[in-house]
Short mmCIF file of C-alpha atoms and ligand atoms in Angstrom, two decimals:
data_model
loop_
_atom_site.label_atom_id
_atom_site.label_comp_id
_atom_site.label_asym_id
_atom_site.label_seq_id
_atom_site.Cartn_x
_atom_site.Cartn_y
_atom_site.Cartn_z
CA MET A 1 151.80 31.61 -151.78
CA GLU A 2 148.69 31.27 -149.69
CA TYR A 3 146.44 33.80 -151.42
CA ASN A 4 146.61 33.44 -155.18
CA ASP A 5 143.00 33.08 -156.34
CA LEU A 6 140.37 35.70 -157.08
CA TYR A 7 138.73 37.33 -154.06
CA ILE A 8 135.01 37.82 -154.72
CA ASN A 9 132.26 38.31 -152.15
CA GLY A 10 134.64 37.45 -149.29
CA THR A 11 135.57 34.06 -150.74
CA TRP A 12 138.50 32.70 -152.74
CA THR A 13 137.64 31.36 -156.17
CA LYS A 14 139.64 30.02 -159.10
CA GLY A 15 137.43 31.97 -161.50
CA THR A 16 135.10 30.86 -164.26
CA SER A 17 137.77 30.20 -166.90
CA GLY A 18 140.26 28.45 -164.61
CA ALA A 19 143.04 30.40 -166.37
CA ARG A 20 146.15 31.30 -164.37
CA PHE A 21 149.33 33.30 -164.88
CA ASP A 22 152.75 33.35 -163.27
CA VAL A 23 154.21 36.00 -161.01
CA ILE A 24 158.00 36.18 -161.24
CA ASN A 25 160.48 37.11 -158.51
CA PRO A 26 162.61 39.78 -160.23
CA ALA A 27 165.65 38.96 -158.09
CA THR A 28 165.84 35.32 -159.17
CA GLU A 29 163.65 35.20 -162.31
CA GLU A 30 161.92 32.20 -160.73
CA VAL A 31 158.15 31.70 -160.59
CA LEU A 32 156.86 32.94 -157.26
CA ALA A 33 153.20 32.03 -157.65
CA SER A 34 150.55 31.02 -160.13
CA VAL A 35 147.60 33.40 -159.86
CA ALA A 36 144.00 33.03 -161.05
CA SER A 37 143.04 35.25 -163.98
CA ALA A 38 139.59 36.85 -163.86
CA ASP A 39 137.14 36.78 -166.75
CA ILE A 40 134.05 38.84 -167.57
CA ALA A 41 131.76 36.50 -165.59
CA ASP A 42 133.99 36.99 -162.53
CA ALA A 43 133.74 40.75 -162.95
CA ASP A 44 129.93 40.43 -162.99
CA ALA A 45 130.03 38.36 -159.80
CA ALA A 46 132.27 40.95 -158.14
CA LEU A 47 129.96 43.79 -159.20
CA ASP A 48 126.91 41.93 -157.84
CA ALA A 49 128.74 41.34 -154.54
CA ALA A 50 129.92 44.93 -154.25
CA GLU A 51 126.47 46.31 -155.04
CA ALA A 52 124.84 44.15 -152.36
CA ALA A 53 127.50 44.91 -149.72
CA MET A 54 127.52 48.62 -150.44
CA LYS A 55 123.82 48.99 -149.54
CA ASP A 56 124.50 48.16 -145.90
CA TRP A 57 127.94 49.81 -145.78
CA ALA A 58 126.74 53.16 -147.12
CA ALA A 59 123.92 53.13 -144.57
CA ARG A 60 126.31 52.70 -141.64
CA THR A 61 127.27 55.78 -139.68
CA PRO A 62 130.55 57.47 -140.60
CA ARG A 63 131.85 56.52 -137.15
CA GLN A 64 131.16 52.83 -137.80
CA ARG A 65 133.00 52.97 -141.12
CA SER A 66 135.81 54.90 -139.49
CA GLU A 67 136.33 52.27 -136.82
CA VAL A 68 136.71 49.48 -139.36
CA LEU A 69 139.35 51.52 -141.18
CA ARG A 70 141.12 52.31 -137.93
CA ARG A 71 141.24 48.60 -137.13
CA ALA A 72 142.71 47.92 -140.59
CA TRP A 73 145.49 50.42 -139.81
CA GLU A 74 146.18 48.74 -136.46
CA LEU A 75 146.30 45.27 -138.00
CA MET A 76 148.49 46.29 -140.90
CA THR A 77 150.86 48.20 -138.63
CA GLY A 78 151.31 44.98 -136.67
CA ARG A 79 152.20 43.08 -139.86
CA LEU A 80 154.47 45.51 -141.69
CA GLU A 81 157.36 43.03 -141.93
CA GLU A 82 155.11 40.40 -143.49
CA PHE A 83 153.78 42.82 -146.10
CA ALA A 84 157.24 44.28 -146.77
CA HIS A 85 158.61 40.79 -147.43
CA LEU A 86 155.87 40.02 -149.93
CA ILE A 87 156.34 43.39 -151.66
CA THR A 88 160.06 42.65 -152.04
CA LEU A 89 159.40 39.16 -153.40
CA GLU A 90 157.02 40.25 -156.14
CA ASN A 91 158.31 43.74 -156.94
CA GLY A 92 162.03 43.42 -156.16
CA LYS A 93 162.46 46.63 -154.13
CA ALA A 94 164.88 46.48 -151.21
CA ARG A 95 163.68 45.83 -147.69
CA ALA A 96 163.91 49.46 -146.51
CA ASP A 97 161.87 50.63 -149.50
CA ALA A 98 159.34 47.85 -148.91
CA MET A 99 159.02 48.71 -145.21
CA GLY A 100 158.57 52.36 -146.21
CA GLU A 101 155.82 51.36 -148.62
CA ALA A 102 154.04 49.08 -146.15
CA THR A 103 154.03 51.85 -143.53
CA TYR A 104 152.80 54.42 -146.04
CA ALA A 105 150.12 51.98 -147.26
CA ALA A 106 148.84 51.35 -143.72
CA GLU A 107 148.71 55.10 -143.02
CA PHE A 108 145.97 55.55 -145.61
CA PHE A 109 143.67 53.47 -143.40
CA ARG A 110 144.41 55.69 -140.39
CA TRP A 111 144.09 58.93 -142.33
CA PHE A 112 140.78 57.97 -143.96
CA ALA A 113 139.46 56.58 -140.67
CA GLU A 114 139.86 60.19 -139.51
CA GLU A 115 138.41 61.66 -142.71
CA ALA A 116 135.37 59.33 -142.74
CA VAL A 117 133.77 61.46 -140.04
CA ARG A 118 134.60 64.76 -141.76
CA ALA A 119 132.54 64.80 -144.98
CA ASP A 120 131.53 68.35 -144.14
CA GLY A 121 128.56 69.85 -145.92
CA MET A 122 127.30 73.41 -145.82
CA ILE A 123 124.16 75.39 -145.18
CA THR A 124 123.73 78.99 -146.17
CA HIS A 125 121.14 81.55 -147.31
CA ALA A 126 120.76 82.05 -151.03
CA PRO A 127 121.69 85.76 -151.43
CA SER A 128 118.65 86.80 -153.47
CA SER A 129 115.84 84.26 -153.18
CA GLY A 130 116.00 83.73 -149.43
CA ALA A 131 116.01 79.96 -149.88
CA ARG A 132 118.48 77.85 -147.92
CA ILE A 133 121.33 76.21 -149.84
CA VAL A 134 121.98 72.82 -148.24
CA VAL A 135 125.06 70.98 -149.55
CA GLN A 136 125.95 67.42 -148.62
CA HIS A 137 128.22 64.66 -149.90
CA LYS A 138 126.96 61.16 -150.68
CA PRO A 139 128.79 57.97 -151.71
CA ALA A 140 129.20 58.10 -155.49
CA GLY A 141 128.54 54.39 -156.18
CA LEU A 142 130.64 51.37 -157.09
CA ALA A 143 134.26 52.13 -157.87
CA VAL A 144 136.66 50.27 -160.17
CA LEU A 145 140.25 50.67 -158.95
CA ILE A 146 143.23 49.86 -161.20
CA THR A 147 146.72 49.91 -159.73
CA PRO A 148 150.34 49.68 -161.01
CA TRP A 149 153.19 47.38 -160.01
CA ASN A 150 155.54 49.94 -158.51
CA TYR A 151 153.70 50.22 -155.18
CA PRO A 152 151.70 46.98 -154.87
CA ALA A 153 150.30 47.90 -151.44
CA ALA A 154 150.16 51.69 -151.25
CA MET A 155 148.54 52.41 -154.60
CA GLY A 156 145.75 50.04 -153.54
CA THR A 157 145.19 51.33 -150.00
CA ARG A 158 145.36 54.94 -151.27
CA LYS A 159 142.15 54.11 -153.18
CA ILE A 160 140.44 51.47 -151.00
CA ALA A 161 140.60 53.52 -147.78
CA PRO A 162 138.94 56.69 -149.14
CA ALA A 163 136.38 54.65 -151.10
CA LEU A 164 135.35 52.77 -147.96
CA ALA A 165 135.40 55.95 -145.88
CA ALA A 166 133.01 57.50 -148.42
CA GLY A 167 130.68 54.49 -148.29
CA CYS A 168 131.52 52.89 -151.66
CA GLY A 169 132.04 49.25 -152.65
CA VAL A 170 135.07 48.47 -154.84
CA ILE A 171 136.56 46.07 -157.36
CA ILE A 172 140.36 46.22 -157.62
CA LYS A 173 142.39 45.13 -160.62
CA PRO A 174 146.00 44.95 -159.39
CA ALA A 175 148.94 44.96 -161.81
CA SER A 176 149.70 41.54 -163.25
CA GLU A 177 153.35 41.85 -162.24
CA THR A 178 152.44 42.26 -158.54
CA PRO A 179 148.96 41.00 -157.56
CA LEU A 180 150.01 39.08 -154.43
CA THR A 181 150.25 41.93 -151.92
CA MET A 182 146.72 43.14 -152.64
CA LEU A 183 145.37 39.59 -152.33
CA ALA A 184 147.22 39.15 -149.02
CA LEU A 185 145.56 42.30 -147.70
CA MET A 186 142.07 40.79 -147.98
CA PRO A 187 142.16 38.51 -144.90
CA LEU A 188 143.36 41.52 -142.92
CA LEU A 189 140.42 43.61 -144.13
CA GLU A 190 138.05 40.77 -143.20
CA GLU A 191 139.55 40.69 -139.73
CA ALA A 192 139.14 44.46 -139.47
CA GLY A 193 135.41 44.06 -140.11
CA VAL A 194 135.08 44.89 -143.82
CA PRO A 195 131.93 43.03 -144.87
CA ALA A 196 132.09 40.30 -147.52
CA GLY A 197 131.65 41.67 -151.03
CA LEU A 198 132.57 45.27 -150.26
CA VAL A 199 136.14 44.85 -151.53
CA ASN A 200 136.86 42.40 -154.37
CA VAL A 201 140.20 41.71 -156.04
CA LEU A 202 140.41 40.57 -159.65
CA PRO A 203 143.90 39.87 -160.99
CA SER A 204 143.59 39.26 -164.71
CA ARG A 205 145.56 38.79 -167.87
CA LYS A 206 142.54 39.97 -169.85
CA THR A 207 143.01 43.43 -168.39
CA GLY A 208 141.71 45.64 -171.19
CA SER A 209 138.44 43.79 -171.86
CA LEU A 210 137.77 43.09 -168.17
CA VAL A 211 138.14 46.71 -167.12
CA ASP A 212 136.24 47.99 -170.16
CA HIS A 213 133.36 45.66 -169.30
CA MET A 214 133.19 47.03 -165.76
CA LEU A 215 133.36 50.64 -166.95
CA HIS A 216 130.20 49.98 -168.99
CA ASP A 217 128.21 48.45 -166.13
CA PRO A 218 125.57 50.99 -165.05
CA ARG A 219 126.24 50.32 -161.37
CA VAL A 220 129.80 51.63 -161.65
CA ARG A 221 130.16 55.38 -161.03
CA VAL A 222 133.88 55.89 -160.33
CA VAL A 223 137.07 54.77 -162.05
CA SER A 224 140.25 55.42 -160.11
CA PHE A 225 143.46 54.58 -161.93
CA THR A 226 147.16 54.84 -161.17
CA GLY A 227 149.51 53.98 -163.99
CA SER A 228 150.86 55.22 -167.28
CA THR A 229 149.40 58.19 -169.15
CA GLY A 230 148.71 56.04 -172.23
CA VAL A 231 146.48 53.62 -170.32
CA GLY A 232 144.88 56.53 -168.42
CA GLN A 233 143.88 58.11 -171.74
CA LYS A 234 142.23 54.85 -172.84
CA LEU A 235 140.35 54.61 -169.56
CA LEU A 236 139.15 58.20 -169.82
CA LYS A 237 137.71 57.36 -173.24
CA GLY A 238 136.02 54.27 -171.79
CA ALA A 239 134.72 56.26 -168.83
CA ALA A 240 133.16 58.84 -171.15
CA ASP A 241 130.35 56.49 -172.27
CA GLN A 242 128.79 56.43 -168.81
CA VAL A 243 130.28 59.78 -167.74
CA LEU A 244 132.06 58.16 -164.79
CA LYS A 245 133.87 60.15 -162.15
CA PRO A 246 137.55 59.69 -163.07
CA ALA A 247 140.54 59.90 -160.75
CA MET A 248 143.73 59.54 -162.78
CA GLU A 249 147.22 59.36 -161.25
CA LEU A 250 149.43 59.12 -164.30
CA GLY A 251 153.03 59.45 -165.39
CA GLY A 252 155.56 62.10 -164.40
CA ASN A 253 158.81 63.69 -165.55
CA ALA A 254 159.96 65.39 -162.37
CA PRO A 255 162.54 68.17 -162.58
CA VAL A 256 164.91 68.86 -159.67
CA ILE A 257 166.26 72.43 -159.62
CA VAL A 258 169.31 73.04 -157.46
CA PHE A 259 170.22 76.73 -157.13
CA ASP A 260 173.73 77.80 -156.21
CA ASP A 261 172.46 79.08 -152.85
CA ALA A 262 171.14 75.62 -151.90
CA ALA A 263 172.56 73.87 -148.84
CA MET A 264 174.66 71.19 -150.54
CA ASP A 265 173.90 68.49 -147.94
CA THR A 266 170.18 69.12 -148.17
CA ALA A 267 170.28 69.11 -151.96
CA ILE A 268 172.26 65.85 -152.15
CA GLU A 269 170.09 64.14 -149.54
CA GLY A 270 166.88 65.35 -151.20
CA THR A 271 168.04 64.37 -154.69
CA MET A 272 169.06 60.91 -153.45
CA LEU A 273 165.60 60.44 -151.97
CA ALA A 274 163.78 61.84 -155.00
CA LYS A 275 165.84 59.65 -157.32
CA MET A 276 166.41 56.44 -155.38
CA ARG A 277 163.24 55.92 -153.33
CA ASN A 278 161.82 52.78 -154.89
CA LEU A 279 165.01 52.59 -157.00
CA GLY A 280 163.65 55.23 -159.32
CA GLU A 281 160.52 53.21 -160.20
CA ALA A 282 158.21 55.98 -159.07
CA CYS A 283 156.05 58.55 -160.82
CA THR A 284 157.60 61.06 -158.39
CA ALA A 285 161.20 60.06 -159.24
CA ALA A 286 163.66 62.82 -160.12
CA ASN A 287 163.93 62.52 -163.89
CA ARG A 288 165.82 65.69 -164.85
CA ILE A 289 168.31 67.21 -162.45
CA TYR A 290 169.14 70.86 -163.23
CA VAL A 291 172.11 72.10 -161.22
CA HIS A 292 173.44 75.67 -161.25
CA GLU A 293 176.72 75.74 -163.16
CA ASN A 294 178.60 77.24 -160.16
CA ILE A 295 178.03 74.12 -158.05
CA ALA A 296 177.53 71.44 -160.72
CA GLU A 297 180.99 69.89 -160.40
CA GLU A 298 180.80 69.50 -156.62
CA PHE A 299 177.18 68.32 -156.74
CA THR A 300 177.98 65.69 -159.40
CA LYS A 301 180.98 64.47 -157.41
CA GLN A 302 179.00 64.09 -154.19
CA LEU A 303 175.96 62.54 -155.85
CA SER A 304 178.15 60.01 -157.68
CA ALA A 305 179.90 59.08 -154.43
CA ARG A 306 176.55 58.46 -152.74
CA MET A 307 175.13 56.52 -155.69
CA SER A 308 178.15 54.27 -156.12
CA ALA A 309 178.18 53.45 -152.39
CA LEU A 310 174.74 51.81 -152.64
CA LYS A 311 174.71 48.04 -152.39
CA VAL A 312 172.82 46.25 -155.19
CA GLY A 313 171.36 42.78 -154.69
CA ASP A 314 168.39 40.64 -153.73
CA GLY A 315 166.10 42.94 -151.76
CA THR A 316 165.35 40.28 -149.15
CA ASP A 317 168.93 40.71 -147.86
CA PRO A 318 168.55 43.53 -145.29
CA SER A 319 172.00 44.95 -146.11
CA VAL A 320 170.96 45.62 -149.73
CA ASP A 321 169.98 49.19 -150.71
CA VAL A 322 168.91 48.63 -154.31
CA GLY A 323 166.99 45.59 -155.52
CA PRO A 324 166.30 44.52 -159.11
CA LEU A 325 163.93 46.36 -161.43
CA VAL A 326 160.54 44.75 -161.81
CA ASN A 327 161.11 42.93 -165.11
CA ALA A 328 163.47 42.56 -168.06
CA ASP A 329 161.63 45.16 -170.18
CA THR A 330 161.99 47.83 -167.52
CA ARG A 331 165.69 47.01 -167.06
CA ASP A 332 166.31 47.04 -170.84
CA LYS A 333 164.48 50.34 -171.24
CA VAL A 334 166.70 51.93 -168.57
CA ALA A 335 169.80 50.58 -170.35
CA GLU A 336 168.54 52.06 -173.63
CA PHE A 337 168.04 55.48 -172.02
CA VAL A 338 171.67 55.41 -170.86
CA SER A 339 173.06 54.29 -174.25
CA ASP A 340 171.01 56.94 -176.04
CA ALA A 341 172.20 59.73 -173.70
CA VAL A 342 175.84 58.62 -174.01
CA ALA A 343 175.58 58.43 -177.82
CA LYS A 344 174.34 62.04 -177.75
CA GLY A 345 177.20 63.30 -175.57
CA ALA A 346 176.41 62.48 -171.91
CA LYS A 347 179.20 61.27 -169.62
CA ILE A 348 178.82 58.29 -167.28
CA GLU A 349 180.07 59.37 -163.83
CA CYS A 350 179.28 56.02 -162.19
CA GLY A 351 177.35 52.83 -162.94
CA GLY A 352 176.08 52.29 -166.46
CA THR A 353 176.84 48.59 -166.83
CA PRO A 354 174.24 46.00 -165.80
CA PRO A 355 175.71 42.93 -164.10
CA ASP A 356 175.64 39.47 -165.73
CA GLY A 357 173.59 36.67 -164.21
CA LYS A 358 170.06 36.20 -162.96
CA GLY A 359 167.86 39.06 -161.79
CA PHE A 360 166.77 42.30 -163.49
CA TYR A 361 169.49 44.46 -161.96
CA TYR A 362 170.68 47.85 -163.09
CA PRO A 363 173.32 49.72 -161.07
CA PRO A 364 172.82 53.23 -159.63
CA THR A 365 174.09 55.48 -162.40
CA VAL A 366 174.93 59.16 -162.70
CA LEU A 367 175.06 60.87 -166.08
CA SER A 368 176.44 64.39 -166.47
CA ASN A 369 176.32 66.73 -169.44
CA VAL A 370 173.02 65.19 -170.57
CA PRO A 371 171.84 66.95 -173.76
CA GLU A 372 168.29 68.26 -174.21
CA ASN A 373 167.62 65.81 -177.04
CA ALA A 374 168.38 62.74 -174.88
CA ALA A 375 165.32 60.48 -174.56
CA CYS A 376 165.78 60.26 -170.77
CA VAL A 377 164.88 63.91 -170.28
CA ARG A 378 161.68 63.62 -172.32
CA ASP A 379 160.36 60.27 -170.98
CA GLU A 380 160.15 58.64 -167.56
CA ILE A 381 163.38 56.74 -166.85
CA PHE A 382 161.75 54.58 -164.16
CA GLY A 383 165.10 53.34 -162.93
CA PRO A 384 168.17 54.28 -160.86
CA VAL A 385 169.69 56.74 -163.33
CA ALA A 386 170.34 60.37 -162.33
CA ALA A 387 170.52 62.61 -165.41
CA ILE A 388 172.30 65.90 -164.62
CA GLN A 389 172.08 69.06 -166.70
CA THR A 390 173.27 72.57 -165.82
CA PHE A 391 171.76 76.06 -165.90
CA THR A 392 172.76 79.62 -165.11
CA ASP A 393 169.56 81.61 -165.55
CA GLN A 394 166.45 81.28 -163.35
CA GLU A 395 163.98 82.09 -166.15
CA ASP A 396 165.64 79.57 -168.42
CA VAL A 397 165.48 76.75 -165.86
CA ILE A 398 161.81 77.44 -165.09
CA ALA A 399 161.01 77.29 -168.80
CA ARG A 400 162.96 74.04 -169.21
CA ALA A 401 161.33 72.48 -166.14
CA ASN A 402 157.86 73.33 -167.48
CA ASP A 403 158.64 72.15 -171.01
CA THR A 404 156.93 68.76 -170.74
CA GLU A 405 153.43 67.37 -171.15
CA TYR A 406 153.67 66.08 -167.57
CA GLY A 407 153.04 68.02 -164.36
CA LEU A 408 153.13 65.73 -161.35
CA VAL A 409 155.93 66.89 -159.07
CA ALA A 410 158.98 69.16 -159.13
CA TYR A 411 161.72 69.70 -156.54
CA VAL A 412 163.47 72.97 -155.71
CA PHE A 413 166.56 73.43 -153.55
CA SER A 414 167.45 76.95 -152.41
CA GLU A 415 168.06 78.69 -149.10
CA ASP A 416 166.65 81.96 -150.48
CA PHE A 417 163.02 81.44 -149.54
CA LYS A 418 161.67 84.45 -151.39
CA ARG A 419 163.19 83.21 -154.62
CA ALA A 420 162.34 79.58 -153.87
CA LEU A 421 158.64 80.29 -153.29
CA GLN A 422 158.46 82.48 -156.40
CA VAL A 423 159.92 79.61 -158.43
CA CYS A 424 157.60 77.02 -156.81
CA GLU A 425 154.56 79.08 -157.81
CA ARG A 426 155.69 79.31 -161.41
CA LEU A 427 156.21 75.57 -161.81
CA ASP A 428 153.30 73.91 -163.64
CA TYR A 429 153.13 70.96 -161.27
CA GLY A 430 150.50 69.58 -158.91
CA MET A 431 153.13 69.18 -156.18
CA VAL A 432 156.48 70.76 -155.35
CA GLY A 433 159.08 69.55 -152.86
CA LEU A 434 160.93 72.58 -151.46
CA ASN A 435 164.24 71.54 -149.91
CA ARG A 436 162.74 68.04 -149.68
CA GLY A 437 163.00 64.98 -151.89
CA LEU A 438 159.75 63.44 -150.70
CA VAL A 439 156.24 64.86 -151.04
CA SER A 440 154.03 61.77 -150.59
CA ASP A 441 151.93 61.99 -147.44
CA PRO A 442 148.48 60.50 -146.78
CA ALA A 443 147.43 63.84 -145.26
CA ALA A 444 148.30 65.81 -148.41
CA PRO A 445 146.48 66.03 -151.77
CA PHE A 446 148.65 63.94 -154.10
CA GLY A 447 148.18 64.45 -157.82
CA GLY A 448 149.28 66.07 -161.03
CA VAL A 449 148.27 68.59 -163.67
CA LYS A 450 148.47 68.40 -167.48
CA GLN A 451 148.95 64.77 -168.63
CA SER A 452 149.95 63.63 -165.14
CA GLY A 453 146.36 63.28 -164.12
CA LEU A 454 143.02 64.40 -162.81
CA GLY A 455 141.88 64.51 -159.21
CA ARG A 456 143.77 64.06 -155.94
CA GLU A 457 144.46 61.15 -153.60
CA GLY A 458 145.01 61.60 -149.87
CA GLY A 459 144.33 64.79 -147.94
CA HIS A 460 140.78 66.03 -147.59
CA GLU A 461 140.28 65.77 -151.35
CA GLY A 462 140.90 62.00 -151.48
CA MET A 463 137.55 60.95 -150.03
CA LEU A 464 135.63 63.48 -152.13
CA GLU A 465 136.80 61.62 -155.26
CA PHE A 466 134.40 58.86 -154.16
CA MET A 467 131.51 61.16 -153.26
CA GLU A 468 128.94 63.17 -155.16
CA THR A 469 127.91 66.61 -154.03
CA GLN A 470 124.17 67.09 -153.62
CA TYR A 471 122.60 70.51 -153.19
CA ILE A 472 119.08 70.91 -151.82
CA SER A 473 117.36 74.22 -152.29
CA ALA A 474 115.03 74.48 -149.30
CA SER A 475 112.50 76.82 -147.79
CA TRP A 476 111.24 76.56 -144.24
P1 NAP B 1 150.44 50.62 -166.69
O1 NAP B 1 151.05 49.79 -167.72
O2 NAP B 1 149.65 51.79 -167.10
O3 NAP B 1 149.56 49.63 -165.80
C1 NAP B 1 148.86 50.06 -164.68
C2 NAP B 1 147.62 49.21 -164.49
O4 NAP B 1 146.77 49.37 -165.61
C3 NAP B 1 147.92 47.72 -164.37
O5 NAP B 1 147.03 47.15 -163.44
C4 NAP B 1 147.63 47.22 -165.76
O6 NAP B 1 147.24 45.87 -165.80
C5 NAP B 1 146.44 48.09 -166.12
N1 NAP B 1 146.20 48.19 -167.55
C6 NAP B 1 147.07 48.04 -168.58
N2 NAP B 1 146.42 48.20 -169.76
C7 NAP B 1 145.12 48.44 -169.46
C8 NAP B 1 143.96 48.69 -170.25
N3 NAP B 1 144.00 48.73 -171.58
N4 NAP B 1 142.79 48.91 -169.61
C9 NAP B 1 142.73 48.88 -168.27
N5 NAP B 1 143.78 48.64 -167.46
C10 NAP B 1 144.98 48.44 -168.05
O7 NAP B 1 151.51 51.21 -165.66
P2 NAP B 1 152.65 50.44 -164.89
O8 NAP B 1 153.73 50.14 -165.88
O9 NAP B 1 152.09 49.33 -164.08
O10 NAP B 1 153.11 51.56 -163.86
C11 NAP B 1 154.02 52.54 -164.20
C12 NAP B 1 153.33 53.85 -164.52
O11 NAP B 1 152.50 54.25 -163.44
C13 NAP B 1 154.31 54.99 -164.71
O12 NAP B 1 153.94 55.76 -165.81
C14 NAP B 1 154.16 55.80 -163.42
O13 NAP B 1 154.52 57.14 -163.54
C15 NAP B 1 152.73 55.61 -163.12
N6 NAP B 1 152.45 55.86 -161.69
C16 NAP B 1 151.80 57.01 -161.36
C17 NAP B 1 151.55 57.29 -160.03
C18 NAP B 1 150.83 58.54 -159.63
O14 NAP B 1 150.35 58.60 -158.52
N7 NAP B 1 150.74 59.56 -160.49
C19 NAP B 1 151.96 56.39 -159.04
C20 NAP B 1 152.62 55.24 -159.41
C21 NAP B 1 152.85 54.98 -160.77
P3 NAP B 1 148.28 44.72 -166.27
O15 NAP B 1 149.37 44.74 -165.27
O16 NAP B 1 147.45 43.50 -166.25
O17 NAP B 1 148.75 45.11 -167.64
#
């Protein structure tokens, strides 16, 4: 791999400690690359670089910042295949999923190129005093960005693009499983015109202490994290000391509700997408599938037929639909969820047996009759297992769907729009897919409620996460 060192101040460095760690190809279990591991001194160098670069960047006009981002979108769009290949190599996901991710990742540059020039403020008369209320948005300061392994490109660009649009400098800590894609993006950003030092990438095996150190540097004002709720809670505690602006995109436990008036084709297609995009390794993945008893048998039959028709294998083969899971732990956890559900009474409709041999594969699996006490309906499965339960009563299914500490996304399938919208409004989720299995869109505010997170990425809200609101009370 060409880019496997730390990227600080626009240059590649092996880091102060010289330590390295291996990145494994999940399809072959072979070492793909040896990557430099950042230490505290490297974090300080990155913070110095970002602080210096941000002075000039924040002073540029919004249009100038916008044009750099636009160029990044153009360049990335021209290299989607290259990025998709790298994503598949380090994460395992199949080619179509990787192309989908690369496209989605590039779109954040285009969307925030458009948003960079729309940090609208406000001016109004104070109702009683007669003063003017002038409201404007300013770059918040240096941002520490921490990303997970399931979307090695998109979870990074979803943070970098709005931060740069807002005028901030950033330090990114990519997941140790998949640091290569983010590193490979850096030459592209240079070519687009991002000044040296504005974006720094620090892979590290000393994750906890490195990030904690940065969260306590007085120059840092924002921490933007995507990952598990447990780590998000730790970061929120760390962020409290300096009262940083937190953006937290955390875990999910998405319910899918299929009413008996749903269009069966739409419901099957949507459930396949919600379950199998990224082979289930997504915070938005369908985790609990509630199907009305009247249509449960037919739904289960059709879903099982679709799931068992998927081809499993090395994601670099373009005919493969489902690649390996990211590592052995993730695969073993999925297998445990299935064994636990079966031991408690669930029935395996298809799949359920991981193949022998190299690679962290788990087959697309459908479970029916999944009991409420099965672990897979309480925790994120993060794998290609569809857990089906049934319902008859609308109130009951709403209560069951809301009965979780998570609140990222829910999906509803019904052709009765009055009912469907009433149900959507009563779901305690930051996002709802109505007759759709996909909600992610750079133009929409992505994010959760309850323990699924704080703040929104994408949409108009995404850039404001990296800005502070200033109000000037003026008389003239
Ligand atoms: P994770 O274990 O929480 O790791 C995410 C990132 O946090 C990695 O870069 C990891 O670094 C870092 N990290 C781990 N411990 C840390 C600590 N003590 N302090 C600071 N950083 C730390 O999550 P994951 O397993 O990579 O990703 C899966 C999770 O992400 C799932 O829960 C999923 O739902 C969630 N997710 C949420 C969204 C969303 O938008 N809501 C999107 C995608 C994924 P190392 O790799 O070096 O450990």
